MMTF fields as JSON, N, C-alpha, C and O atoms, coordinates in Angstrom:
{
  "mmtfVersion": "1.0.0",
  "mmtfProducer": "UNKNOWN",
  "numBonds": 459,
  "numAtoms": 460,
  "numGroups": 115,
  "numChains": 1,
  "numModels": 1,
  "chainsPerModel": [1],
  "groupsPerChain": [115],
  "chainIdList": ["A"],
  "bondAtomList": [4, 2, 8, 6, 12, 10, 16, 14, 20, 18, 24, 22, 28, 26, 32, 30, 36, 34, 40, 38, 44, 42, 48, 46, 52, 50, 56, 54, 60, 58, 64, 62, 68, 66, 72, 70, 76, 74, 80, 78, 84, 82, 88, 86, 92, 90, 96, 94, 100, 98, 104, 102, 108, 106, 112, 110, 116, 114, 120, 118, 124, 122, 128, 126, 132, 130, 136, 134, 140, 138, 144, 142, 148, 146, 152, 150, 156, 154, 160, 158, 164, 162, 168, 166, 172, 170, 176, 174, 180, 178, 184, 182, 188, 186, 192, 190, 196, 194, 200, 198, 204, 202, 208, 206, 212, 210, 216, 214, 220, 218, 224, 222, 228, 226, 232, 230, 236, 234, 240, 238, 244, 242, 248, 246, 252, 250, 256, 254, 260, 258, 264, 262, 268, 266, 272, 270, 276, 274, 280, 278, 284, 282, 288, 286, 292, 290, 296, 294, 300, 298, 304, 302, 308, 306, 312, 310, 316, 314, 320, 318, 324, 322, 328, 326, 332, 330, 336, 334, 340, 338, 344, 342, 348, 346, 352, 350, 356, 354, 360, 358, 364, 362, 368, 366, 372, 370, 376, 374, 380, 378, 384, 382, 388, 386, 392, 390, 396, 394, 400, 398, 404, 402, 408, 406, 412, 410, 416, 414, 420, 418, 424, 422, 428, 426, 432, 430, 436, 434, 440, 438, 444, 442, 448, 446, 452, 450, 456, 454],
  "bondOrderList": [1, 1, 1, 1, 1, 1, 1, 1, 1, 1, 1, 1, 1, 1, 1, 1, 1, 1, 1, 1, 1, 1, 1, 1, 1, 1, 1, 1, 1, 1, 1, 1, 1, 1, 1, 1, 1, 1, 1, 1, 1, 1, 1, 1, 1, 1, 1, 1, 1, 1, 1, 1, 1, 1, 1, 1, 1, 1, 1, 1, 1, 1, 1, 1, 1, 1, 1, 1, 1, 1, 1, 1, 1, 1, 1, 1, 1, 1, 1, 1, 1, 1, 1, 1, 1, 1, 1, 1, 1, 1, 1, 1, 1, 1, 1, 1, 1, 1, 1, 1, 1, 1, 1, 1, 1, 1, 1, 1, 1, 1, 1, 1, 1, 1],
  "groupList": [{"groupName": "ALA", "atomNameList": ["N", "CA", "C", "O"], "elementList": ["N", "C", "C", "O"], "formalChargeList": [0, 0, 0, 0], "bondAtomList": [1, 0, 2, 1, 3, 2], "bondOrderList": [1, 1, 2], "singleLetterCode": "A", "chemCompType": "L-PEPTIDE LINKING"}, {"groupName": "VAL", "atomNameList": ["N", "CA", "C", "O"], "elementList": ["N", "C", "C", "O"], "formalChargeList": [0, 0, 0, 0], "bondAtomList": [1, 0, 2, 1, 3, 2], "bondOrderList": [1, 1, 2], "singleLetterCode": "V", "chemCompType": "L-PEPTIDE LINKING"}, {"groupName": "SER", "atomNameList": ["N", "CA", "C", "O"], "elementList": ["N", "C", "C", "O"], "formalChargeList": [0, 0, 0, 0], "bondAtomList": [1, 0, 2, 1, 3, 2], "bondOrderList": [1, 1, 2], "singleLetterCode": "S", "chemCompType": "L-PEPTIDE LINKING"}, {"groupName": "THR", "atomNameList": ["N", "CA", "C", "O"], "elementList": ["N", "C", "C", "O"], "formalChargeList": [0, 0, 0, 0], "bondAtomList": [1, 0, 2, 1, 3, 2], "bondOrderList": [1, 1, 2], "singleLetterCode": "T", "chemCompType": "L-PEPTIDE LINKING"}, {"groupName": "GLN", "atomNameList": ["N", "CA", "C", "O"], "elementList": ["N", "C", "C", "O"], "formalChargeList": [0, 0, 0, 0], "bondAtomList": [1, 0, 2, 1, 3, 2], "bondOrderList": [1, 1, 2], "singleLetterCode": "Q", "chemCompType": "L-PEPTIDE LINKING"}, {"groupName": "GLY", "atomNameList": ["N", "CA", "C", "O"], "elementList": ["N", "C", "C", "O"], "formalChargeList": [0, 0, 0, 0], "bondAtomList": [1, 0, 2, 1, 3, 2], "bondOrderList": [1, 1, 2], "singleLetterCode": "G", "chemCompType": "PEPTIDE LINKING"}, {"groupName": "LEU", "atomNameList": ["N", "CA", "C", "O"], "elementList": ["N", "C", "C", "O"], "formalChargeList": [0, 0, 0, 0], "bondAtomList": [1, 0, 2, 1, 3, 2], "bondOrderList": [1, 1, 2], "singleLetterCode": "L", "chemCompType": "L-PEPTIDE LINKING"}, {"groupName": "ASP", "atomNameList": ["N", "CA", "C", "O"], "elementList": ["N", "C", "C", "O"], "formalChargeList": [0, 0, 0, 0], "bondAtomList": [1, 0, 2, 1, 3, 2], "bondOrderList": [1, 1, 2], "singleLetterCode": "D", "chemCompType": "L-PEPTIDE LINKING"}, {"groupName": "ASN", "atomNameList": ["N", "CA", "C", "O"], "elementList": ["N", "C", "C", "O"], "formalChargeList": [0, 0, 0, 0], "bondAtomList": [1, 0, 2, 1, 3, 2], "bondOrderList": [1, 1, 2], "singleLetterCode": "N", "chemCompType": "L-PEPTIDE LINKING"}, {"groupName": "ILE", "atomNameList": ["N", "CA", "C", "O"], "elementList": ["N", "C", "C", "O"], "formalChargeList": [0, 0, 0, 0], "bondAtomList": [1, 0, 2, 1, 3, 2], "bondOrderList": [1, 1, 2], "singleLetterCode": "I", "chemCompType": "L-PEPTIDE LINKING"}, {"groupName": "HIS", "atomNameList": ["N", "CA", "C", "O"], "elementList": ["N", "C", "C", "O"], "formalChargeList": [0, 0, 0, 0], "bondAtomList": [1, 0, 2, 1, 3, 2], "bondOrderList": [1, 1, 2], "singleLetterCode": "H", "chemCompType": "L-PEPTIDE LINKING"}, {"groupName": "LYS", "atomNameList": ["N", "CA", "C", "O"], "elementList": ["N", "C", "C", "O"], "formalChargeList": [0, 0, 0, 0], "bondAtomList": [1, 0, 2, 1, 3, 2], "bondOrderList": [1, 1, 2], "singleLetterCode": "K", "chemCompType": "L-PEPTIDE LINKING"}, {"groupName": "ARG", "atomNameList": ["N", "CA", "C", "O"], "elementList": ["N", "C", "C", "O"], "formalChargeList": [0, 0, 0, 0], "bondAtomList": [1, 0, 2, 1, 3, 2], "bondOrderList": [1, 1, 2], "singleLetterCode": "R", "chemCompType": "L-PEPTIDE LINKING"}, {"groupName": "PRO", "atomNameList": ["N", "CA", "C", "O"], "elementList": ["N", "C", "C", "O"], "formalChargeList": [0, 0, 0, 0], "bondAtomList": [1, 0, 2, 1, 3, 2], "bondOrderList": [1, 1, 2], "singleLetterCode": "P", "chemCompType": "L-PEPTIDE LINKING"}, {"groupName": "TYR", "atomNameList": ["N", "CA", "C", "O"], "elementList": ["N", "C", "C", "O"], "formalChargeList": [0, 0, 0, 0], "bondAtomList": [1, 0, 2, 1, 3, 2], "bondOrderList": [1, 1, 2], "singleLetterCode": "Y", "chemCompType": "L-PEPTIDE LINKING"}, {"groupName": "CYS", "atomNameList": ["N", "CA", "C", "O"], "elementList": ["N", "C", "C", "O"], "formalChargeList": [0, 0, 0, 0], "bondAtomList": [1, 0, 2, 1, 3, 2], "bondOrderList": [1, 1, 2], "singleLetterCode": "C", "chemCompType": "L-PEPTIDE LINKING"}, {"groupName": "TRP", "atomNameList": ["N", "CA", "C", "O"], "elementList": ["N", "C", "C", "O"], "formalChargeList": [0, 0, 0, 0], "bondAtomList": [1, 0, 2, 1, 3, 2], "bondOrderList": [1, 1, 2], "singleLetterCode": "W", "chemCompType": "L-PEPTIDE LINKING"}, {"groupName": "GLU", "atomNameList": ["N", "CA", "C", "O"], "elementList": ["N", "C", "C", "O"], "formalChargeList": [0, 0, 0, 0], "bondAtomList": [1, 0, 2, 1, 3, 2], "bondOrderList": [1, 1, 2], "singleLetterCode": "E", "chemCompType": "L-PEPTIDE LINKING"}, {"groupName": "MET", "atomNameList": ["N", "CA", "C", "O"], "elementList": ["N", "C", "C", "O"], "formalChargeList": [0, 0, 0, 0], "bondAtomList": [1, 0, 2, 1, 3, 2], "bondOrderList": [1, 1, 2], "singleLetterCode": "M", "chemCompType": "L-PEPTIDE LINKING"}, {"groupName": "PHE", "atomNameList": ["N", "CA", "C", "O"], "elementList": ["N", "C", "C", "O"], "formalChargeList": [0, 0, 0, 0], "bondAtomList": [1, 0, 2, 1, 3, 2], "bondOrderList": [1, 1, 2], "singleLetterCode": "F", "chemCompType": "L-PEPTIDE LINKING"}],
  "groupTypeList": [0, 1, 1, 2, 3, 4, 2, 3, 5, 3, 6, 6, 6, 0, 7, 8, 5, 9, 7, 0, 10, 7, 11, 5, 11, 7, 12, 5, 13, 14, 6, 15, 0, 11, 9, 9, 12, 12, 16, 6, 3, 15, 3, 4, 14, 6, 17, 18, 15, 7, 6, 12, 7, 8, 4, 9, 5, 7, 6, 0, 0, 12, 17, 9, 18, 7, 5, 6, 18, 7, 12, 11, 3, 0, 5, 6, 11, 2, 9, 4, 19, 6, 1, 3, 15, 12, 18, 7, 0, 2, 9, 14, 11, 3, 9, 4, 3, 6, 5, 11, 11, 2, 5, 11, 5, 2, 5, 11, 11, 11, 11, 12, 11, 11, 11],
  "groupIdList": [1, 2, 3, 4, 5, 6, 7, 8, 9, 10, 11, 12, 13, 14, 15, 16, 17, 18, 19, 20, 21, 22, 23, 24, 25, 26, 27, 28, 29, 30, 31, 32, 33, 34, 35, 36, 37, 38, 39, 40, 41, 42, 43, 44, 45, 46, 47, 48, 49, 50, 51, 52, 53, 54, 55, 56, 57, 58, 59, 60, 61, 62, 63, 64, 65, 66, 67, 68, 69, 70, 71, 72, 73, 74, 75, 76, 77, 78, 79, 80, 81, 82, 83, 84, 85, 86, 87, 88, 89, 90, 91, 92, 93, 94, 95, 96, 97, 98, 99, 100, 101, 102, 103, 104, 105, 106, 107, 108, 109, 110, 111, 112, 113, 114, 115],
  "secStructList": [7, 3, 3, 7, 7, 6, 6, 6, 7, 3, 3, 3, 7, 7, 1, 1, 7, 7, 1, 1, 7, 1, 6, 6, 7, 1, 2, 2, 2, 2, 6, 6, 6, 2, 2, 2, 2, 2, 2, 2, 2, 2, 7, 6, 6, 7, 7, 3, 3, 3, 7, 7, 1, 1, 7, 7, 7, 6, 6, 6, 6, 6, 2, 2, 2, 2, 2, 2, 2, 2, 2, 2, 2, 6, 6, 7, 7, 7, 7, 3, 3, 3, 7, 7, 1, 7, 1, 7, 2, 2, 2, 2, 2, 2, 2, 1, 1, 1, 1, 7, 7, 7, 1, 1, 7, 7, 1, 7, 7, 7, 7, 7, 7, 7, 7],
  "xCoordList": [-28.87, -29.478, -29.874, -29.513, -30.441, -30.728, -30.542, -30.917, -30.401, -30.392, -30.341, -29.574, -31.224, -31.811, -30.551, -29.459, -31.198, -30.74, -31.823, -32.902, -31.589, -32.15, -33.622, -34.496, -33.861, -35.392, -36.122, -37.05, -35.711, -36.295, -36.958, -38.116, -35.577, -35.592, -36.099, -36.673, -35.61, -35.537, -34.541, -33.971, -34.519, -33.727, -34.42, -35.071, -34.09, -34.457, -33.191, -32.258, -33.41, -32.873, -32.792, -31.954, -34.821, -34.912, -34.886, -35.107, -34.592, -34.364, -32.856, -32.595, -31.704, -31.417, -30.085, -29.005, -30.48, -29.221, -28.944, -27.787, -29.062, -27.716, -28.917, -30.147, -28.148, -28.2, -27.116, -25.968, -27.834, -26.371, -26.932, -27.456, -27.056, -27.156, -25.639, -25.26, -25.018, -23.952, -22.682, -22.45, -21.653, -20.867, -20.269, -20.246, -19.419, -19.185, -19.644, -18.795, -20.635, -20.576, -22.506, -23.613, -21.526, -22.748, -22.982, -23.779, -21.693, -21.432, -21.916, -22.539, -21.902, -22.305, -23.712, -23.703, -25.062, -26.009, -26.138, -26.793, -25.337, -24.983, -24.047, -23.931, -22.855, -22.735, -22.978, -22.163, -24.319, -25.435, -25.901, -26.586, -26.075, -26.666, -26.722, -27.693, -25.023, -24.996, -24.673, -24.731, -24.446, -24.381, -25.94, -26.112, -26.398, -28.631, -28.677, -29.069, -28.108, -28.44, -27.709, -27.886, -26.523, -26.103, -26.77, -27.174, -26.872, -27.769, -29.242, -29.48, -30.127, -31.145, -30.952, -31.669, -30.069, -29.823, -29.159, -28.998, -28.79, -27.933, -28.989, -28.86, -30.045, -29.866, -31.505, -32.233, -32.081, -33.039, -33.802, -34.983, -33.434, -33.792, -34.571, -35.717, -34.26, -34.967, -36.25, -36.184, -37.184, -38.379, -38.641, -39.387, -37.998, -38.905, -37.379, -36.5, -37.45, -36.206, -37.427, -38.428, -36.592, -36.961, -35.968, -35.015, -36.612, -35.797, -35.976, -35.154, -37.294, -37.504, -37.482, -37.284, -37.781, -36.931, -35.493, -34.664, -35.137, -33.164, -33.378, -33.766, -32.892, -32.929, -32.033, -30.828, -32.517, -31.301, -31.096, -30.192, -31.942, -31.592, -31.368, -30.695, -32.204, -32.142, -30.846, -30.973, -29.588, -28.807, -28.278, -27.719, -28.604, -28.885, -29.566, -29.131, -31.327, -32.807, -32.067, -31.553, -31.718, -32.075, -31.301, -31.34, -30.176, -29.265, -30.905, -31.344, -31.064, -32.066, -33.303, -33.653, -33.846, -34.275, -34.238, -35.057, -32.615, -32.042, -31.884, -31.905, -31.673, -31.487, -32.553, -32.404, -33.337, -35.174, -35.532, -36.026, -35.091, -34.883, -34.161, -34.499, -32.815, -31.41, -33.205, -34.259, -32.778, -33.431, -34.848, -34.706, -35.705, -37.08, -36.573, -37.397, -35.234, -34.844, -34.17, -33.967, -33.639, -32.738, -34.253, -34.282, -35.026, -36.339, -36.741, -37.278, -35.742, -36.557, -37.457, -37.555, -38.029, -39.87, -39.385, -38.298, -40.593, -40.832, -40.61, -40.906, -39.741, -40.21, -40.869, -41.247, -40.877, -41.506, -40.529, -40.118, -40.252, -39.552, -40.101, -41.189, -39.687, -40.476, -39.591, -38.641, -39.535, -38.945, -39.242, -40.452, -38.45, -39.616, -39.364, -38.34, -40.326, -40.812, -39.529, -39.06, -38.74, -38.398, -36.942, -35.778, -37.608, -37.009, -37.329, -38.362, -36.852, -37.263, -39.093, -39.141, -39.787, -41.094, -41.081, -41.262, -40.798, -40.718, -39.666, -39.44, -38.657, -38.426, -38.226, -37.525, -39.697, -40.863, -41.749, -42.267, -41.838, -43.208, -42.749, -43.742, -41.253, -40.305, -40.417, -40.968, -39.823, -39.557, -40.589, -40.394, -41.987, -43.115, -43.807, -44.131, -43.611, -44.607, -43.884, -44.52, -42.146, -41.809, -40.877, -40.113, -41.318, -41.207, -42.333, -42.46, -43.446, -43.974, -44.456, -43.566, -45.184, -44.68, -46.437, -47.414, -45.703, -47.029, -46.891, -46.14, -48.64, -48.376, -49.454, -50.44, -49.824, -50.672, -50.495, -49.539, -51.564, -51.518, -51.426, -50.391, -52.737, -52.169, -52.5, -51.716, -53.452, -54.507, -55.921, -56.873, -56.186, -57.074, -57.813, -57.337, -59.356, -60.741, -60.995, -60.789, -61.827, -62.661, -64.365, -64.741, -64.805, -65.995, -66.647, -66.701, -67.122, -68.321, -69.63, -69.796, -70.331, -71.572, -72.897, -72.881, -73.503, -74.965, -76.0, -76.528, -76.186, -76.912, -79.04, -79.774],
  "yCoordList": [-72.241, -71.08, -71.46, -72.576, -70.902, -71.026, -69.527, -68.66, -69.288, -67.386, -68.187, -69.074, -67.611, -67.784, -66.802, -66.504, -66.403, -66.284, -65.391, -65.627, -64.088, -63.068, -63.341, -62.48, -64.64, -64.717, -64.554, -63.747, -65.427, -65.728, -64.56, -64.307, -63.879, -62.451, -62.846, -62.071, -64.145, -64.382, -65.173, -66.033, -63.927, -64.868, -65.228, -64.525, -66.625, -67.405, -67.62, -68.116, -66.927, -67.675, -67.672, -67.354, -68.526, -68.65, -69.287, -70.332, -69.34, -70.965, -71.277, -72.478, -70.385, -71.309, -70.401, -70.062, -70.18, -69.929, -68.909, -68.82, -68.015, -66.124, -66.035, -66.073, -65.939, -65.359, -65.425, -65.864, -64.832, -64.098, -65.807, -65.146, -66.293, -67.324, -68.259, -68.59, -68.525, -68.997, -68.475, -67.314, -69.122, -68.067, -67.928, -68.469, -66.019, -65.977, -65.283, -65.121, -65.093, -64.634, -64.0, -64.197, -63.017, -61.909, -60.481, -59.586, -60.997, -59.909, -60.57, -59.762, -62.163, -62.725, -62.035, -61.729, -62.068, -61.776, -60.344, -60.025, -59.08, -57.722, -57.633, -56.652, -59.049, -58.744, -59.316, -59.441, -59.663, -60.999, -60.458, -60.66, -59.288, -58.014, -57.033, -56.629, -56.249, -55.261, -56.174, -55.627, -57.347, -57.502, -57.666, -57.676, -57.717, -57.771, -56.315, -55.965, -55.709, -54.406, -53.522, -52.332, -54.609, -53.831, -54.39, -53.549, -55.559, -56.267, -55.238, -54.603, -55.092, -54.656, -53.1, -52.625, -52.611, -50.807, -50.78, -49.674, -51.871, -51.977, -53.046, -52.924, -54.098, -54.455, -54.455, -55.06, -54.283, -53.896, -55.517, -55.435, -56.539, -57.957, -58.286, -58.687, -58.214, -58.727, -58.477, -57.491, -59.222, -59.16, -59.836, -59.393, -60.716, -61.392, -61.951, -62.584, -61.448, -61.947, -62.416, -61.87, -63.78, -63.752, -64.589, -65.364, -64.084, -63.695, -64.508, -64.34, -65.434, -65.787, -66.691, -67.825, -66.261, -67.951, -67.662, -68.568, -66.198, -66.503, -65.245, -64.166, -65.8, -64.47, -63.356, -63.386, -62.465, -61.098, -60.799, -61.459, -59.353, -58.982, -57.298, -56.885, -56.747, -54.762, -54.823, -55.033, -54.441, -53.999, -54.792, -54.121, -56.171, -56.722, -55.716, -54.929, -56.026, -55.633, -54.51, -54.734, -53.097, -51.611, -51.372, -50.545, -53.135, -53.021, -53.045, -52.287, -53.792, -54.329, -53.337, -53.283, -52.428, -51.496, -50.158, -49.455, -50.021, -49.626, -49.273, -48.101, -50.362, -51.491, -51.072, -50.371, -51.308, -50.949, -49.554, -49.261, -48.775, -47.128, -46.571, -45.627, -47.273, -46.309, -47.475, -47.14, -48.243, -49.211, -47.783, -47.307, -47.659, -46.254, -44.996, -44.15, -44.628, -43.663, -43.477, -42.321, -44.495, -44.915, -45.506, -46.416, -44.821, -45.35, -47.256, -47.95, -46.947, -49.203, -49.802, -49.678, -50.393, -51.081, -52.004, -52.562, -51.95, -52.717, -53.816, -54.274, -54.77, -56.025, -56.064, -55.188, -58.053, -58.169, -58.973, -60.123, -58.087, -58.648, -59.52, -59.227, -60.389, -61.421, -61.629, -62.346, -61.249, -61.044, -61.766, -61.913, -62.269, -62.916, -61.663, -61.022, -61.283, -60.223, -60.315, -59.193, -61.383, -61.18, -60.181, -60.575, -58.352, -57.191, -55.559, -55.163, -55.154, -53.559, -53.337, -53.291, -53.284, -53.551, -52.146, -52.41, -50.844, -49.755, -49.726, -48.661, -50.907, -51.593, -52.574, -52.634, -53.658, -54.194, -54.305, -54.914, -53.046, -52.565, -51.375, -51.019, -50.743, -50.312, -50.583, -50.045, -52.1, -53.138, -54.017, -54.358, -54.397, -54.525, -53.566, -53.65, -52.875, -51.375, -50.931, -50.093, -50.922, -50.837, -52.546, -52.79, -53.011, -54.862, -55.366, -56.559, -54.12, -54.367, -54.986, -55.834, -55.216, -55.382, -54.196, -54.001, -53.635, -52.212, -52.345, -52.906, -51.083, -51.625, -52.308, -51.987, -53.395, -53.395, -54.932, -55.27, -55.698, -57.01, -56.856, -57.212, -56.228, -55.35, -56.254, -56.605, -57.131, -58.063, -57.121, -57.677, -56.185, -54.768, -54.763, -54.223, -55.611, -55.427, -54.07, -53.409, -54.031, -52.731, -53.612, -54.718, -53.02, -52.798, -52.869, -52.09, -54.172, -53.578, -52.612, -52.3, -52.291, -51.346, -52.189, -52.92, -52.143, -53.115, -52.24, -51.259, -52.946, -52.276, -52.115, -51.627],
  "zCoordList": [-229.72, -230.474, -231.653, -232.028, -232.25, -234.15, -235.086, -234.297, -235.54, -235.768, -237.629, -238.004, -238.301, -239.556, -240.254, -239.77, -241.675, -242.79, -242.96, -242.418, -243.871, -244.277, -244.763, -244.656, -245.327, -246.144, -244.778, -244.749, -243.319, -242.331, -241.502, -241.168, -241.286, -240.785, -238.544, -237.78, -238.268, -236.72, -236.771, -237.442, -234.78, -234.222, -232.952, -232.179, -232.924, -231.502, -231.266, -231.897, -229.743, -228.417, -227.71, -226.866, -227.858, -226.13, -225.731, -226.342, -224.298, -222.959, -223.395, -223.32, -223.877, -223.857, -222.879, -223.362, -221.601, -220.191, -220.812, -220.401, -221.503, -221.482, -219.835, -219.81, -218.924, -218.047, -216.693, -216.757, -215.362, -214.414, -213.89, -212.994, -213.794, -212.166, -211.855, -210.731, -212.983, -212.742, -212.168, -212.504, -211.259, -210.716, -212.135, -213.24, -210.864, -212.089, -213.95, -214.827, -214.059, -215.624, -215.787, -216.288, -214.754, -214.918, -215.85, -216.133, -216.069, -217.387, -218.508, -219.197, -219.208, -219.863, -221.16, -222.353, -219.722, -220.774, -221.104, -222.096, -220.053, -221.46, -222.254, -222.989, -222.26, -223.586, -224.939, -225.853, -224.909, -225.816, -225.989, -226.992, -225.324, -225.227, -225.877, -226.516, -225.712, -225.952, -228.434, -229.536, -228.055, -229.543, -229.921, -231.14, -229.621, -229.592, -230.418, -231.531, -229.354, -230.082, -230.813, -231.071, -231.218, -232.342, -233.746, -234.549, -234.003, -234.889, -234.822, -235.849, -233.74, -234.303, -235.0, -235.881, -234.509, -234.956, -236.428, -236.945, -237.086, -237.903, -239.317, -240.535, -238.501, -239.509, -240.673, -239.885, -241.453, -241.998, -242.135, -242.473, -241.982, -242.371, -241.126, -241.325, -240.172, -239.467, -238.357, -237.622, -238.284, -238.234, -236.612, -235.739, -236.577, -234.821, -234.228, -234.814, -232.836, -232.321, -230.808, -230.343, -230.44, -229.142, -228.082, -228.161, -227.257, -226.287, -224.622, -223.721, -224.491, -223.718, -223.067, -223.503, -221.251, -220.808, -220.655, -220.56, -220.626, -220.328, -219.723, -220.17, -218.129, -217.295, -217.838, -217.586, -218.504, -218.91, -217.888, -217.375, -216.685, -215.539, -216.313, -217.257, -215.458, -215.671, -217.426, -218.632, -216.311, -217.346, -219.118, -219.986, -219.267, -220.245, -221.041, -221.881, -220.354, -220.893, -221.279, -222.375, -220.734, -221.181, -222.534, -223.444, -222.041, -223.492, -225.013, -225.878, -224.713, -225.67, -226.52, -227.699, -224.947, -225.34, -225.961, -226.553, -225.51, -226.595, -227.652, -228.026, -228.398, -229.315, -229.993, -230.994, -229.706, -229.941, -230.581, -231.67, -229.477, -229.652, -230.505, -231.22, -230.482, -231.971, -233.045, -233.586, -232.883, -233.784, -234.966, -236.092, -234.189, -233.953, -234.225, -234.572, -234.138, -234.72, -235.624, -235.994, -236.233, -237.504, -238.632, -239.461, -238.323, -238.821, -239.949, -240.812, -238.686, -239.826, -238.954, -237.734, -239.652, -239.99, -238.324, -238.179, -237.143, -236.245, -236.569, -237.672, -235.165, -235.384, -234.024, -233.245, -234.003, -232.803, -231.763, -231.92, -230.649, -229.343, -228.566, -228.07, -228.363, -227.064, -225.77, -226.084, -224.337, -223.698, -222.376, -222.205, -221.372, -219.957, -219.478, -219.719, -218.768, -217.375, -216.608, -216.414, -216.059, -214.995, -214.928, -214.849, -215.009, -214.835, -214.638, -214.099, -214.875, -214.095, -215.177, -216.406, -214.645, -214.758, -216.522, -217.711, -215.861, -217.112, -217.815, -218.39, -218.007, -218.789, -220.028, -221.038, -219.103, -220.159, -220.864, -221.8, -219.711, -220.431, -221.893, -222.526, -222.455, -223.505, -224.08, -225.04, -223.984, -224.697, -225.565, -226.732, -224.606, -224.736, -226.626, -227.811, -225.553, -226.982, -227.647, -228.286, -228.191, -228.726, -229.549, -230.482, -228.874, -229.751, -230.539, -230.812, -231.037, -231.616, -232.931, -232.983, -234.04, -235.169, -235.109, -234.386, -236.701, -237.055, -238.391, -239.189, -238.383, -240.107, -240.594, -239.931, -241.76, -241.963, -241.25, -240.551, -241.578, -240.694, -238.966, -238.403, -238.071, -237.003, -236.644, -235.762, -236.81, -235.955, -235.747, -236.293, -235.269, -235.543, -236.965, -237.964, -236.911, -238.05, -237.416, -236.399, -239.167, -239.202, -238.754, -239.141, -238.203, -238.041, -239.505, -240.457, -239.243, -240.962, -240.446, -239.267, -241.321, -241.017, -241.353, -242.344, -240.927, -241.208, -241.629, -241.106, -242.897, -244.172, -243.817, -244.676]
}
């Protein structure tokens, strides 16, 4: 796992085995998600979090979703949040909606009028 400093604001945890597939380890993703939720809620420097290729499941995904909602309620800027879609479809959709960067540079270009 790579955890960067506030200068880059990136948390990269892609494909780190954060899943519930090992015997007796079904609470691991949930506990990890609780820590990430706390960080989402409190840090103003986070710009992107990547949890792709980790089978976190519905319970942990709900924690992530709630953390993104807490962040929005607290008035913190939105972040890019990447997860694998193997979870409840409504939770995945909410994470995708809340986990998109917004504001300037959102990728949309204005059409120019022809003269």
